[in-house]
Amino acid sequence: MNHTRSAGTSLALAVFLVAGCSPTTRAPAAPDTSAPAAPAVTGLLPDPDGVQPTPSTAEEPAAVATATKFAARWARPRVPAARWRAEVRPYAVPAYADLLDTVDPANVPATRVTAPGRVVTATPDRTEVDVGTDAGVLRVVCVRNGTRWLVATLSMPKDTRR
């Protein structure tokens, strides 16, 4: 009998605690004070790495310089392959440098840079720079690697090819 009373008391205590912890009326929901979602970035060309940076007014002169120097060394199809590779490699991230090792410079469509680099979009760690060449505009994507900017990829947007 003592055991039954103890079980009954435990059950009653459990019901009381659960009922006591559950409010019978709910407080009104707090107003949503979160910022509205940022609008989607539009007007940018497709990005080979699938990550679109947000447009920015902050320009990084070192990224523009890297993109322009890289483009000037890239746009030399008459340079012997070993020399061409050795001269573009220092400006590229390791994975892209390895890919450039498979390029035959004779297939590069441009022979010279015709316009200085112009920032298209920029974030603190990634900058897209358009560099004019005699074959069209090169889109050079630079990424921050510690204190340096290196080229991560290069493309020629279809609407800028000659």
Coordinates of C-alpha atoms in Angstrom, one line a residue:
M1 CA 0.0 0.0 0.0
N2 CA 2.8 2.3 0.8
H3 CA 4.3 1.5 -2.7
T4 CA 0.9 2.5 -4.4
R5 CA 0.7 5.7 -2.5
S6 CA 4.3 6.6 -3.4
A7 CA 3.6 5.9 -7.1
G8 CA 0.4 8.0 -6.9
T9 CA 2.2 10.8 -5.3
S10 CA 5.0 10.7 -7.9
L11 CA 2.4 10.7 -10.7
A12 CA 0.6 13.6 -9.2
L13 CA 3.8 15.5 -8.7
A14 CA 4.8 14.9 -12.3
V15 CA 1.4 16.1 -13.6
F16 CA 1.7 19.2 -11.3
L17 CA 5.2 20.0 -12.5
V18 CA 4.3 19.6 -16.2
A19 CA 1.1 21.6 -15.8
G20 CA 2.9 24.2 -13.8
C21 CA 5.6 24.6 -16.4
S22 CA 3.2 25.0 -19.3
P23 CA 1.6 28.4 -19.4
T24 CA -2.1 28.4 -20.2
T25 CA -1.9 31.7 -22.1
R26 CA 0.8 32.5 -24.6
A27 CA 2.6 35.8 -24.7
P28 CA 2.2 37.7 -28.0
A29 CA 4.9 36.9 -30.5
A30 CA 7.7 39.5 -30.6
P31 CA 7.7 41.6 -33.8
D32 CA 10.2 40.5 -36.4
T33 CA 13.1 42.9 -36.2
S34 CA 15.5 41.0 -38.5
A35 CA 16.8 42.8 -41.5
P36 CA 15.0 42.0 -44.8
A37 CA 16.8 39.5 -47.0
A38 CA 19.4 41.1 -49.3
P39 CA 18.3 41.4 -52.9
A40 CA 19.7 38.9 -55.3
V41 CA 22.7 40.0 -57.2
T42 CA 21.8 40.5 -60.9
G43 CA 23.6 41.5 -64.0
L44 CA 26.8 39.5 -63.3
L45 CA 28.0 37.0 -65.8
P46 CA 28.1 33.3 -64.8
D47 CA 31.0 32.5 -62.6
P48 CA 33.1 29.4 -63.2
D49 CA 33.5 28.6 -59.5
G50 CA 29.7 29.1 -58.8
V51 CA 30.1 31.8 -56.2
Q52 CA 28.9 35.2 -57.0
P53 CA 30.5 38.0 -55.0
T54 CA 28.4 40.9 -53.9
P55 CA 29.1 44.1 -55.8
S56 CA 31.2 46.6 -53.9
T57 CA 32.7 50.0 -54.4
A58 CA 35.9 49.1 -52.5
E59 CA 38.6 48.5 -55.0
E60 CA 41.8 46.8 -54.3
P61 CA 44.6 48.2 -56.4
A62 CA 46.8 45.2 -55.8
A63 CA 44.2 42.9 -57.2
V64 CA 43.9 45.0 -60.3
A65 CA 47.7 45.1 -60.7
T66 CA 47.9 41.3 -60.4
A67 CA 45.1 40.8 -62.9
T68 CA 46.7 43.2 -65.4
K69 CA 50.2 41.7 -65.0
F70 CA 48.9 38.2 -65.4
A71 CA 46.9 39.1 -68.5
A72 CA 50.0 40.8 -70.1
R73 CA 52.0 37.6 -69.5
W74 CA 49.1 35.3 -70.6
A75 CA 48.5 37.2 -73.9
R76 CA 51.7 36.1 -75.6
P77 CA 51.0 33.1 -77.9
R78 CA 54.4 33.3 -79.6
V79 CA 56.5 32.8 -76.4
P80 CA 57.9 29.3 -76.0
A81 CA 55.7 27.1 -73.8
A82 CA 58.2 26.6 -71.0
R83 CA 58.9 30.3 -70.7
W84 CA 55.2 31.2 -70.9
R85 CA 54.3 28.8 -68.1
A86 CA 57.2 30.0 -65.9
E87 CA 56.0 33.6 -66.3
V88 CA 52.3 33.1 -65.7
R89 CA 52.6 30.6 -62.9
P90 CA 53.8 33.0 -60.1
Y91 CA 50.5 35.0 -60.5
A92 CA 48.2 32.0 -60.1
V93 CA 46.9 30.0 -57.2
P94 CA 48.5 26.6 -57.2
A95 CA 45.6 24.7 -58.7
Y96 CA 45.2 27.2 -61.5
A97 CA 48.9 27.2 -62.1
D98 CA 48.8 23.4 -62.5
L99 CA 46.0 23.8 -65.1
L100 CA 48.0 26.5 -66.9
D101 CA 50.8 23.9 -67.3
T102 CA 48.5 22.0 -69.7
V103 CA 47.9 25.1 -71.9
D104 CA 49.6 25.5 -75.3
P105 CA 50.3 29.2 -75.4
A106 CA 49.9 29.1 -79.2
N107 CA 46.2 28.6 -78.6
V108 CA 45.9 31.9 -76.6
P109 CA 43.7 34.2 -78.7
A110 CA 45.1 37.5 -77.5
T111 CA 48.5 39.0 -78.3
R112 CA 48.5 42.0 -76.1
V113 CA 46.7 44.0 -73.4
T114 CA 44.8 47.0 -74.8
A115 CA 43.1 48.4 -71.7
P116 CA 44.0 48.5 -68.0
G117 CA 42.2 46.4 -65.5
R118 CA 38.8 47.6 -64.3
V119 CA 37.1 46.1 -61.2
V120 CA 33.7 44.5 -61.9
T121 CA 33.0 43.2 -58.4
A122 CA 35.0 43.0 -55.2
T123 CA 34.8 41.6 -51.7
P124 CA 37.6 41.6 -49.2
D125 CA 38.9 38.2 -50.5
R126 CA 37.8 38.1 -54.1
T127 CA 37.9 40.6 -57.0
E128 CA 36.8 40.2 -60.6
V129 CA 38.7 42.4 -63.0
D130 CA 38.1 43.0 -66.7
V131 CA 41.3 43.5 -68.7
G132 CA 41.0 44.5 -72.3
T133 CA 43.0 42.6 -75.0
D134 CA 43.1 42.6 -78.7
A135 CA 41.0 39.5 -78.6
G136 CA 38.3 40.9 -76.3
V137 CA 37.9 41.4 -72.6
L138 CA 39.4 38.9 -70.1
R139 CA 37.5 38.4 -66.9
V140 CA 40.3 37.7 -64.3
V141 CA 39.2 36.4 -60.9
C142 CA 41.7 37.2 -58.2
V143 CA 41.6 35.9 -54.6
R144 CA 43.5 37.0 -51.6
N145 CA 46.2 34.6 -50.5
G146 CA 47.4 36.0 -47.2
T147 CA 48.8 39.4 -48.2
R148 CA 49.0 38.7 -51.9
W149 CA 46.4 38.6 -54.7
L150 CA 46.5 35.6 -57.0
V151 CA 44.6 34.6 -60.1
A152 CA 42.1 31.9 -59.5
T153 CA 40.5 31.7 -63.0
L154 CA 40.3 33.5 -66.3
S155 CA 37.5 33.6 -68.8
M156 CA 36.5 35.6 -71.9
P157 CA 32.8 36.5 -71.5
K158 CA 31.0 35.6 -74.7
D159 CA 29.7 39.1 -75.3
T160 CA 33.2 40.6 -75.3
R161 CA 35.0 38.3 -77.8
R162 CA 36.0 39.7 -81.1

